[in-house]
Amino acid sequence: MVALVDCNNFYASCERLFQPRLLYKPIVVLSNNDGCVVARSDEAKSLGIKMGIPAFQIKDLIDRDRVISFSSNYTLYGDISNRVMQTLSNFSPEVEIYSIDEAFLNFSGIQNLEEYAKSIKTTVKQWIGVPVCVGVAETKTLAKIANRYAKKNFKNLGVWVIDSEQRRIEALKSTDIEDVWGIGNKYSKMLRSFNINTAYDFSQASENWVKTKMSVVGQRTLLELNGVSCLTLELISEPKNNICNSRSFGQPIISFSPLSEAISNHAASCAFKLRKQKSIASFVQVFIMTNRFSKEDGQYINSTTVSLPIGSNDSKTLIKYALVALKKIYKDGFKYKKAGVQVFGIVPENHIQLGLFDSPSNAKSKKVMKLMDDINFSNGKNTLKLAAQGFDRSWRMKNEKLSPCYTTRFKDLLIIDI
DNA sequence: TCTGGGGTCCTAGGACCC
DNA sequence: TCTGGGGTCCTAGGACCC
């Protein structure tokens, strides 16, 4: 048996942790740049605020103070997430951290599943303050369904165990096809056109038909819904094969210099992520784009890739080649809205491939990067950075409603007057 | 005025090898 | 009428997840 623990309205719950007066109030958390709604409290959901809706479309509600909004504070959410995961590790030796707010736990050998799941819910609430729901079943996909079922029908209990054929069918029948893990927008439309409307309908489809229509991925989902486990717990996280860093700008950029600062910062972030997973990359891709929603302004989207002479994770090297790429595609006369850097050809750093005439003299650069990372780790991100990253940051993203970093910054510690 | 960011996996098709 | 058989690697595109 496997359990899925999923935090309720996670970002909204994190914000509420330190502002109890917001309990029972509708609150939303916005995406980067205060763009779209990415998390809603139950009260906000019942006001009809949809996931992903642009913030300006609910401006009235926010202005009239009916809904309280927050910019995303990933430092806070990341820290709370770590605490939740740490707590979960007390309940099972095998925990797969699936996302910032969910984890799968190996439940094999546990006697009273429902009681055990309840104790997880109670403990996380008591130790961390975040409400969670727990779904338990034979496969990961069914555990997801059980979790949803608990959220929908037994919010207070917060736990659902699929441990009988009857319960499995009941849960499948009450799950819409688009709510099945692994079946997204395109597939659910296709399936609905064949009159497959619920998870149960899908579970009755023939394996061959599903494989033809949805490849082995769909076939796995089908089997998992029928209690055949195809997805195992992934306990060790593999190094990333793709690393990308990009942001929209708080305001449009119309000249090269701030754009080059933004690209330098993105390249430095990629380099940092590479160093963190002990990898190097061989290609750097840069992309820039104008505001795709703007009807009046001219549109320009372009990207280009340059290859590094030797694979690297050195910020100086990545910035240097990212700027070479940027110069190739930059054009005057456009209002740029977003830019980013992506790195490819990622391999472990000891797999470095030298050119015929190169000598392996990167010891110095490694030392510098290590020093920089150490200083930034103990003193805060960007304490030490490269000049190309700039000091102006006029391109910086908008986050006007950022909450304090209550748990990670001394000056943001909550003070309580008694 | 204002519309997020970061990933994964799979398949088909083309180019190549012996 | 007839045209081998068995592979690999790479890329683009499409689906999905949070």
CSV table of C-alpha atoms (C1' of nucleotides) in Angstrom, one decimal:
chain,number,residue,atom,x,y,z
A,1,MET,CA,0.0,0.0,0.0
A,2,VAL,CA,1.1,3.5,-0.7
A,3,ALA,CA,-0.1,6.8,0.8
A,4,LEU,CA,-0.2,10.2,-0.8
A,5,VAL,CA,0.0,13.1,1.6
A,6,ASP,CA,-0.9,16.4,0.0
A,7,CYS,CA,-1.0,19.8,1.7
A,8,ASN,CA,-4.3,21.7,1.4
A,9,ASN,CA,-4.1,25.0,-0.5
A,10,PHE,CA,-0.4,24.9,0.3
A,11,TYR,CA,0.8,28.4,-0.5
A,12,ALA,CA,-2.3,30.0,1.0
A,13,SER,CA,-1.9,27.8,4.1
A,14,CYS,CA,1.8,28.9,4.5
A,15,GLU,CA,0.7,32.6,4.4
A,16,ARG,CA,-2.0,31.9,7.0
A,17,LEU,CA,0.4,30.2,9.4
A,18,PHE,CA,1.8,33.5,10.5
A,19,GLN,CA,-1.3,35.6,10.2
A,20,PRO,CA,-4.0,33.7,12.1
A,21,ARG,CA,-6.5,36.6,11.5
A,22,LEU,CA,-6.7,35.4,7.9
A,23,LEU,CA,-8.3,32.1,9.0
A,24,TYR,CA,-11.7,31.8,7.3
A,25,LYS,CA,-10.9,34.7,5.0
A,26,PRO,CA,-10.6,34.3,1.2
A,27,ILE,CA,-6.9,34.6,0.3
A,28,VAL,CA,-5.0,34.0,-2.9
A,29,VAL,CA,-1.3,33.7,-3.8
A,30,LEU,CA,-0.1,35.1,-7.1
A,31,SER,CA,2.5,33.7,-9.5
A,32,ASN,CA,5.8,35.4,-10.1
A,33,ASN,CA,5.4,39.0,-11.2
A,34,ASP,CA,2.0,39.1,-9.5
A,35,GLY,CA,0.6,37.6,-12.7
A,36,CYS,CA,-1.9,34.8,-12.1
A,37,VAL,CA,-3.6,33.2,-9.2
A,38,VAL,CA,-1.7,30.0,-8.3
A,39,ALA,CA,-3.2,29.1,-4.9
A,40,ARG,CA,-6.5,29.8,-3.2
A,41,SER,CA,-8.0,29.3,0.2
A,42,ASP,CA,-11.3,27.4,0.3
A,43,GLU,CA,-13.1,30.7,0.8
A,44,ALA,CA,-11.5,32.1,-2.3
A,45,LYS,CA,-12.5,29.0,-4.2
A,46,SER,CA,-16.1,29.3,-3.2
A,47,LEU,CA,-16.1,32.9,-4.5
A,48,GLY,CA,-15.5,31.3,-7.9
A,49,ILE,CA,-11.9,32.4,-8.3
A,50,LYS,CA,-10.4,30.0,-10.8
A,51,MET,CA,-6.9,28.5,-10.7
A,52,GLY,CA,-4.6,30.4,-13.1
A,53,ILE,CA,-6.8,33.4,-13.7
A,54,PRO,CA,-4.9,36.6,-14.3
A,55,ALA,CA,-4.8,38.8,-11.2
A,56,PHE,CA,-6.1,41.9,-13.0
A,57,GLN,CA,-9.3,40.1,-13.7
A,58,ILE,CA,-10.2,39.8,-10.0
A,59,LYS,CA,-8.9,43.2,-9.2
A,60,ASP,CA,-12.3,44.4,-8.0
A,61,LEU,CA,-12.5,41.7,-5.4
A,62,ILE,CA,-9.0,42.4,-4.2
A,63,ASP,CA,-9.6,46.2,-4.1
A,64,ARG,CA,-12.7,45.9,-2.1
A,65,ASP,CA,-10.7,43.8,0.4
A,66,ARG,CA,-13.0,40.9,-0.1
A,67,VAL,CA,-9.9,38.8,-1.1
A,68,ILE,CA,-6.5,39.2,0.4
A,69,SER,CA,-3.6,38.6,-2.1
A,70,PHE,CA,0.0,37.7,-1.7
A,71,SER,CA,3.0,37.7,-4.0
A,72,SER,CA,4.7,34.2,-4.0
A,73,ASN,CA,7.3,33.8,-1.3
A,74,TYR,CA,9.1,30.7,-2.4
A,75,THR,CA,11.7,31.1,0.4
A,76,LEU,CA,8.9,30.7,2.9
A,77,TYR,CA,7.1,27.9,1.0
A,78,GLY,CA,10.3,26.0,0.5
A,79,ASP,CA,11.2,26.1,4.1
A,80,ILE,CA,7.7,25.1,5.3
A,81,SER,CA,7.8,22.3,2.7
A,82,ASN,CA,11.1,21.0,4.1
A,83,ARG,CA,9.6,20.9,7.6
A,84,VAL,CA,6.5,19.0,6.4
A,85,MET,CA,8.7,16.4,4.6
A,86,GLN,CA,10.9,16.1,7.6
A,87,THR,CA,7.8,15.3,9.7
A,88,LEU,CA,6.6,12.7,7.2
A,89,SER,CA,9.9,10.9,7.3
A,90,ASN,CA,8.9,9.9,10.9
A,91,PHE,CA,6.1,7.8,9.5
A,92,SER,CA,7.8,5.8,6.8
A,93,PRO,CA,11.4,4.9,5.9
A,94,GLU,CA,10.5,5.4,2.3
A,95,VAL,CA,9.2,8.8,1.3
A,96,GLU,CA,9.2,10.1,-2.3
A,97,ILE,CA,9.0,13.9,-2.3
A,98,TYR,CA,6.9,14.4,-5.4
A,99,SER,CA,6.5,18.2,-5.4
A,100,ILE,CA,6.7,21.1,-3.0
A,101,ASP,CA,3.4,20.1,-1.3
A,102,GLU,CA,3.0,16.3,-1.9
A,103,ALA,CA,4.8,13.1,-0.9
A,104,PHE,CA,4.2,9.4,-1.4
A,105,LEU,CA,4.9,7.1,1.5
A,106,ASN,CA,5.4,3.4,1.5
A,107,PHE,CA,2.7,2.0,3.7
A,108,SER,CA,3.4,-1.7,3.4
A,109,GLY,CA,3.2,-3.6,6.6
A,110,ILE,CA,1.1,-1.1,8.4
A,111,GLN,CA,-1.9,-2.6,10.2
A,112,ASN,CA,-4.6,0.0,10.8
A,113,LEU,CA,-4.2,2.1,7.7
A,114,GLU,CA,-6.9,4.6,8.5
A,115,GLU,CA,-5.7,5.3,12.0
A,116,TYR,CA,-2.1,5.6,10.8
A,117,ALA,CA,-3.1,8.1,8.1
A,118,LYS,CA,-5.1,10.1,10.6
A,119,SER,CA,-2.1,10.3,12.9
A,120,ILE,CA,-0.1,11.7,10.0
A,121,LYS,CA,-2.7,14.4,9.5
A,122,THR,CA,-2.8,15.3,13.1
A,123,THR,CA,0.9,15.4,13.6
A,124,VAL,CA,1.6,17.6,10.6
A,125,LYS,CA,-1.1,20.0,11.7
A,126,GLN,CA,0.3,20.1,15.2
A,127,TRP,CA,4.0,20.3,14.5
A,128,ILE,CA,4.0,22.5,11.4
A,129,GLY,CA,0.5,24.0,11.3
A,130,VAL,CA,-0.3,23.0,7.7
A,131,PRO,CA,-3.5,21.0,7.0
A,132,VAL,CA,-3.0,17.9,4.8
A,133,CYS,CA,-5.1,15.2,3.3
A,134,VAL,CA,-4.0,11.6,3.0
A,135,GLY,CA,-5.1,9.0,0.4
A,136,VAL,CA,-4.1,5.4,0.7
A,137,ALA,CA,-4.4,2.7,-1.9
A,138,GLU,CA,-2.6,-0.1,-3.8
A,139,THR,CA,-1.1,2.1,-6.5
A,140,LYS,CA,0.1,5.7,-6.8
A,141,THR,CA,-2.6,6.6,-9.2
A,142,LEU,CA,-5.3,5.2,-6.9
A,143,ALA,CA,-3.7,6.9,-3.9
A,144,LYS,CA,-4.1,10.2,-5.8
A,145,ILE,CA,-7.7,9.4,-6.4
A,146,ALA,CA,-8.2,8.5,-2.7
A,147,ASN,CA,-6.6,11.8,-1.7
A,148,ARG,CA,-8.9,13.7,-4.0
A,149,TYR,CA,-11.9,11.8,-2.7
A,150,ALA,CA,-10.9,12.6,0.9
A,151,LYS,CA,-10.5,16.3,0.0
A,152,LYS,CA,-13.9,16.4,-1.7
A,153,ASN,CA,-16.0,14.3,0.6
A,154,PHE,CA,-14.3,14.1,4.0
A,155,LYS,CA,-12.5,17.3,4.3
A,156,ASN,CA,-12.6,17.2,8.1
A,157,LEU,CA,-11.5,13.7,8.4
A,158,GLY,CA,-9.0,14.3,5.7
A,159,VAL,CA,-8.2,10.6,5.1
A,160,TRP,CA,-9.5,8.0,2.6
A,161,VAL,CA,-8.4,4.4,2.3
A,162,ILE,CA,-9.2,2.3,-0.8
A,163,ASP,CA,-8.9,-1.1,0.6
A,164,SER,CA,-11.8,-2.9,-1.0
A,165,GLU,CA,-13.1,-3.4,-4.5
A,166,GLN,CA,-16.3,-1.6,-3.5
A,167,ARG,CA,-14.4,1.4,-2.3
A,168,ARG,CA,-12.2,1.5,-5.4
A,169,ILE,CA,-15.2,1.5,-7.7
A,170,GLU,CA,-17.0,4.1,-5.6
A,171,ALA,CA,-14.0,6.4,-5.8
A,172,LEU,CA,-13.5,5.9,-9.5
A,173,LYS,CA,-17.1,6.6,-10.3
A,174,SER,CA,-17.0,9.9,-8.5
A,175,THR,CA,-13.8,11.1,-10.2
A,176,ASP,CA,-14.1,13.0,-13.4
A,177,ILE,CA,-11.8,11.9,-16.2
A,178,GLU,CA,-9.8,15.1,-16.3
A,179,ASP,CA,-9.1,14.7,-12.6
A,180,VAL,CA,-7.1,11.5,-13.1
A,181,TRP,CA,-3.4,11.9,-12.6
A,182,GLY,CA,-1.7,11.6,-16.0
A,183,ILE,CA,-4.8,12.6,-18.0
A,184,GLY,CA,-4.6,16.2,-19.0
A,185,ASN,CA,-6.6,18.6,-21.1
A,186,LYS,CA,-6.1,17.0,-24.5
A,187,TYR,CA,-6.6,13.4,-23.5
A,188,SER,CA,-9.7,14.1,-21.4
A,189,LYS,CA,-11.3,15.9,-24.4
A,190,MET,CA,-10.5,13.0,-26.6
A,191,LEU,CA,-11.8,10.5,-24.1
A,192,ARG,CA,-15.0,12.4,-23.5
A,193,SER,CA,-15.6,12.3,-27.2
A,194,PHE,CA,-15.7,8.6,-26.8
A,195,ASN,CA,-18.2,8.9,-23.9
A,196,ILE,CA,-15.5,8.1,-21.3
A,197,ASN,CA,-16.4,10.6,-18.6
A,198,THR,CA,-15.2,9.2,-15.3
A,199,ALA,CA,-12.2,7.4,-14.0
A,200,TYR,CA,-14.5,4.3,-13.8
A,201,ASP,CA,-15.4,4.5,-17.5
A,202,PHE,CA,-11.7,4.7,-18.3
A,203,SER,CA,-10.9,1.7,-16.1
A,204,GLN,CA,-13.3,-0.4,-18.2
A,205,ALA,CA,-11.7,0.5,-21.6
A,206,SER,CA,-9.7,-2.1,-23.4
A,207,GLU,CA,-5.9,-2.0,-22.9
A,208,ASN,CA,-5.1,-2.2,-26.6
A,209,TRP,CA,-7.4,0.7,-27.4
A,210,VAL,CA,-5.9,2.8,-24.7
A,211,LYS,CA,-2.4,2.0,-25.8
A,212,THR,CA,-3.1,2.9,-29.4
A,213,LYS,CA,-4.7,6.2,-28.4
A,214,MET,CA,-2.5,7.2,-25.5
A,215,SER,CA,0.8,5.2,-25.8
A,216,VAL,CA,2.3,3.3,-22.9
A,217,VAL,CA,1.7,6.2,-20.6
A,218,GLY,CA,-2.0,5.9,-20.9
A,219,GLN,CA,-1.7,2.1,-20.6
A,220,ARG,CA,0.1,2.5,-17.3
A,221,THR,CA,-2.6,4.8,-15.9
A,222,LEU,CA,-5.3,2.3,-17.0
A,223,LEU,CA,-3.5,-0.6,-15.2
A,224,GLU,CA,-2.8,1.5,-12.1
A,225,LEU,CA,-6.5,2.4,-11.8
A,226,ASN,CA,-7.2,-1.3,-11.9
A,227,GLY,CA,-4.9,-2.0,-9.0
A,228,VAL,CA,-1.8,-3.1,-11.0
A,229,SER,CA,1.2,-1.1,-9.8
A,230,CYS,CA,3.3,0.3,-12.7
A,231,LEU,CA,4.9,3.3,-11.0
A,232,THR,CA,7.4,2.7,-8.2
A,233,LEU,CA,8.4,5.0,-5.4
A,234,GLU,CA,11.4,7.1,-6.6
A,235,LEU,CA,13.4,7.6,-3.5
A,236,ILE,CA,16.6,9.0,-5.0
A,237,SER,CA,16.2,12.1,-7.1
A,238,GLU,CA,18.2,12.0,-10.3
A,239,PRO,CA,20.2,15.0,-11.4
A,240,LYS,CA,18.2,17.2,-13.8
A,241,ASN,CA,18.6,16.7,-17.5
A,242,ASN,CA,17.3,20.2,-18.3
A,243,ILE,CA,17.9,23.4,-16.4
A,244,CYS,CA,16.1,26.6,-17.3
A,245,ASN,CA,15.9,29.9,-15.6
A,246,SER,CA,13.6,32.6,-16.9
A,247,ARG,CA,11.4,35.5,-15.7
A,248,SER,CA,9.0,38.0,-17.0
A,249,PHE,CA,10.0,41.6,-16.3
A,250,GLY,CA,8.1,43.8,-14.0
A,251,GLN,CA,8.1,46.4,-16.7
A,252,PRO,CA,9.0,46.2,-20.4
A,253,ILE,CA,12.7,46.5,-21.3
A,254,ILE,CA,13.6,48.6,-24.3
A,255,SER,CA,17.4,48.6,-24.3
A,256,PHE,CA,20.3,46.1,-24.4
A,257,SER,CA,22.0,46.8,-21.1
A,258,PRO,CA,19.2,45.8,-18.7
A,259,LEU,CA,18.5,42.8,-20.9
A,260,SER,CA,22.1,41.7,-20.7
A,261,GLU,CA,22.0,42.1,-16.9
A,262,ALA,CA,18.9,39.9,-16.7
A,263,ILE,CA,20.5,37.3,-19.0
A,264,SER,CA,23.6,37.3,-16.9
A,265,ASN,CA,21.6,36.6,-13.8
A,266,HIS,CA,19.8,33.8,-15.4
A,267,ALA,CA,23.0,32.3,-16.6
A,268,ALA,CA,24.5,32.6,-13.1
A,269,SER,CA,21.4,30.8,-11.7
A,270,CYS,CA,21.8,28.0,-14.2
A,271,ALA,CA,25.5,27.7,-13.3
A,272,PHE,CA,24.6,27.6,-9.6
A,273,LYS,CA,22.0,24.9,-10.2
A,274,LEU,CA,24.6,22.9,-12.2
A,275,ARG,CA,27.2,23.2,-9.4
A,276,LYS,CA,24.6,22.1,-6.8
A,277,GLN,CA,24.0,18.8,-8.6
A,278,LYS,CA,27.6,18.4,-9.5
A,279,SER,CA,27.1,18.7,-13.3
A,280,ILE,CA,28.4,20.6,-16.2
A,281,ALA,CA,26.6,21.7,-19.4
A,282,SER,CA,27.9,21.9,-23.0
A,283,PHE,CA,25.3,24.2,-24.5
A,284,VAL,CA,23.8,27.5,-23.5
A,285,GLN,CA,20.5,28.7,-25.0
A,286,VAL,CA,19.2,32.2,-24.7
A,287,PHE,CA,15.7,33.3,-25.5
A,288,ILE,CA,14.0,36.7,-25.5
A,289,MET,CA,10.4,37.7,-26.2
A,290,THR,CA,8.0,40.6,-26.3
A,291,ASN,CA,4.6,40.6,-24.7
A,292,ARG,CA,2.5,38.0,-26.5
A,293,PHE,CA,-0.7,39.6,-25.2
A,294,SER,CA,0.0,43.0,-26.6
A,295,LYS,CA,-1.9,43.9,-29.7
A,296,GLU,CA,-0.4,47.3,-30.4
A,297,ASP,CA,3.4,46.6,-30.0
A,298,GLY,CA,5.5,44.7,-32.5
A,299,GLN,CA,6.2,41.0,-31.6
A,300,TYR,CA,9.6,39.4,-31.6
A,301,ILE,CA,10.5,36.0,-30.2
A,302,ASN,CA,13.9,34.5,-30.8
A,303,SER,CA,16.4,32.1,-29.3
A,304,THR,CA,19.8,30.7,-30.1
A,305,THR,CA,22.1,28.2,-28.8
A,306,VAL,CA,25.9,28.4,-28.5
A,307,SER,CA,28.2,25.5,-27.6
A,308,LEU,CA,30.9,25.9,-25.0
A,309,PRO,CA,34.4,24.8,-26.0
A,310,ILE,CA,34.6,22.7,-22.8
A,311,GLY,CA,31.6,21.7,-20.6
A,312,SER,CA,31.3,24.0,-17.7
A,313,ASN,CA,29.4,25.1,-14.6
A,314,ASP,CA,31.4,28.3,-14.0
A,315,SER,CA,29.2,31.4,-13.8
A,316,LYS,CA,31.8,33.5,-15.6
A,317,THR,CA,31.9,31.1,-18.5
A,318,LEU,CA,28.2,30.6,-18.8
A,319,ILE,CA,27.6,34.4,-18.6
A,320,LYS,CA,30.2,35.0,-21.3
A,321,TYR,CA,28.6,32.6,-23.8
A,322,ALA,CA,25.0,33.6,-22.9
A,323,LEU,CA,25.9,37.2,-23.8
A,324,VAL,CA,27.4,36.0,-27.0
A,325,ALA,CA,24.1,34.3,-27.8
A,326,LEU,CA,22.1,37.4,-26.7
A,327,LYS,CA,24.1,39.7,-29.0
A,328,LYS,CA,23.2,37.4,-31.9
A,329,ILE,CA,19.5,37.7,-31.4
A,330,TYR,CA,19.0,41.1,-29.8
A,331,LYS,CA,17.1,43.7,-32.0
A,332,ASP,CA,16.5,47.3,-31.1
A,333,GLY,CA,13.0,48.7,-31.2
A,334,PHE,CA,11.0,46.1,-29.3
A,335,LYS,CA,9.5,46.1,-25.8
A,336,TYR,CA,10.9,42.9,-24.2
A,337,LYS,CA,8.7,41.2,-21.6
A,338,LYS,CA,10.6,38.0,-20.8
A,339,ALA,CA,14.0,36.4,-21.2
A,340,GLY,CA,15.7,33.3,-20.1
A,341,VAL,CA,18.6,30.9,-20.2
A,342,GLN,CA,18.5,27.2,-20.6
A,343,VAL,CA,21.5,24.8,-20.5
A,344,PHE,CA,21.8,21.4,-22.3
A,345,GLY,CA,24.2,18.6,-22.7
A,346,ILE,CA,24.3,18.1,-18.9
A,347,VAL,CA,26.7,15.4,-17.7
A,348,PRO,CA,28.4,14.8,-14.3
A,349,GLU,CA,31.2,17.2,-13.7
A,350,ASN,CA,33.9,14.5,-13.7
A,351,HIS,CA,32.9,13.5,-17.3
A,352,ILE,CA,34.6,16.7,-18.6
A,353,GLN,CA,35.6,16.3,-22.2
A,354,LEU,CA,38.7,18.3,-23.1
A,355,GLY,CA,39.5,19.5,-26.6
A,356,LEU,CA,42.7,18.0,-28.2
A,357,PHE,CA,44.8,21.0,-27.2
A,358,ASP,CA,43.2,21.9,-23.9
A,359,SER,CA,44.8,21.5,-20.6
A,360,PRO,CA,42.6,20.7,-17.5
A,361,SER,CA,43.4,24.0,-15.7
A,362,ASN,CA,40.0,24.8,-14.2
A,363,ALA,CA,41.2,24.3,-10.6
A,364,LYS,CA,41.3,28.0,-10.1
A,365,SER,CA,37.8,28.6,-11.4
A,366,LYS,CA,36.4,25.8,-9.2
A,367,LYS,CA,38.0,27.4,-6.2
A,368,VAL,CA,36.5,30.8,-6.9
A,369,MET,CA,33.0,29.3,-7.5
A,370,LYS,CA,33.2,27.3,-4.3
A,371,LEU,CA,34.2,30.4,-2.3
A,372,MET,CA,31.4,32.4,-3.9
A,373,ASP,CA,28.8,29.7,-3.2
A,374,ASP,CA,30.0,29.4,0.4
A,375,ILE,CA,29.8,33.1,1.1
A,376,ASN,CA,26.3,33.3,-0.5
A,377,PHE,CA,25.1,30.3,1.5
A,378,SER,CA,26.0,31.8,4.8
A,379,ASN,CA,25.3,35.5,4.0
A,380,GLY,CA,22.4,35.3,1.6
A,381,LYS,CA,21.9,34.9,-2.1
A,382,ASN,CA,23.7,37.4,-4.3
A,383,THR,CA,25.9,38.7,-1.5
A,384,LEU,CA,28.7,38.1,-3.9
A,385,LYS,CA,28.1,38.2,-7.6
A,386,LEU,CA,29.7,39.0,-10.9
A,387,ALA,CA,29.7,42.6,-12.2
A,388,ALA,CA,27.8,41.6,-15.4
A,389,GLN,CA,24.8,40.8,-13.2
A,390,GLY,CA,24.5,44.5,-12.5
A,391,PHE,CA,23.2,46.5,-9.6
A,392,ASP,CA,20.3,48.4,-11.2
A,393,ARG,CA,17.8,45.6,-11.5
A,394,SER,CA,15.2,47.9,-13.1
A,395,TRP,CA,14.0,44.7,-14.9
A,396,ARG,CA,13.3,43.0,-11.6
A,397,MET,CA,10.0,41.2,-11.3
A,398,LYS,CA,7.0,42.7,-9.5
A,399,ASN,CA,6.1,41.4,-6.1
A,400,GLU,CA,4.3,44.1,-4.3
A,401,LYS,CA,2.6,41.9,-1.8
A,402,LEU,CA,5.5,39.8,-0.5
A,403,SER,CA,5.1,38.5,3.0
A,404,PRO,CA,8.2,38.4,5.3
A,405,CYS,CA,10.5,35.4,5.4
A,406,TYR,CA,9.3,34.5,8.8
A,407,THR,CA,11.4,31.3,9.2
A,408,THR,CA,14.6,32.1,7.3
A,409,ARG,CA,15.6,35.7,8.0
A,410,PHE,CA,16.4,37.1,11.5
A,411,LYS,CA,15.0,40.5,10.8
A,412,ASP,CA,11.7,38.9,9.7
A,413,LEU,CA,11.2,37.0,12.9
A,414,LEU,CA,7.7,37.5,14.3
A,415,ILE,CA,7.6,39.5,17.4
A,416,ILE,CA,4.7,38.9,19.8
A,417,ASP,CA,3.8,41.5,22.4
A,418,ILE,CA,2.3,40.1,25.6
B,1,DT,C1',-1.8,48.9,-17.2
B,2,DC,C1',-2.0,44.0,-15.7
B,3,DT,C1',-1.6,37.3,-18.3
B,4,DG,C1',4.1,32.3,-14.1
B,5,DG,C1',8.0,29.1,-14.0
B,6,DG,C1',10.2,24.8,-14.0
B,7,DG,C1',10.3,20.2,-15.3
B,8,DT,C1',9.5,14.9,-17.3
B,9,DC,C1',8.5,11.2,-20.6
B,10,DC,C1',7.2,9.2,-25.1
B,11,DT,C1',6.9,8.7,-30.2
B,12,DA,C1',7.8,9.3,-35.0
B,13,DG,C1',10.9,10.1,-38.4
B,14,DG,C1',15.3,10.9,-40.4
B,15,DA,C1',20.1,9.9,-40.6
B,16,DC,C1',23.4,6.8,-39.8
B,17,DC,C1',26.0,2.0,-38.9
B,18,DC,C1',27.1,-3.2,-40.1
C,1,DT,C1',7.3,-10.0,-60.3
C,2,DC,C1',11.3,-9.0,-57.8
C,3,DT,C1',14.3,-4.9,-53.6
C,4,DG,C1',17.5,-7.8,-46.2
C,5,DG,C1',17.6,-7.5,-41.4
C,6,DG,C1',19.0,-5.6,-37.3
C,7,DG,C1',20.4,-1.8,-34.9
C,8,DT,C1',21.7,3.3,-32.7
C,9,DC,C1',21.4,8.2,-32.1
C,10,DC,C1',19.3,12.6,-32.5
C,11,DT,C1',15.5,16.0,-32.8
C,12,DA,C1',11.0,17.9,-32.9
C,13,DG,C1',6.7,17.8,-31.2
C,14,DG,C1',3.2,16.5,-28.2
C,15,DA,C1',1.5,14.9,-24.0
C,16,DC,C1',1.7,15.4,-19.1
C,17,DC,C1',3.0,17.1,-13.9
C,18,DC,C1',3.3,20.7,-9.9
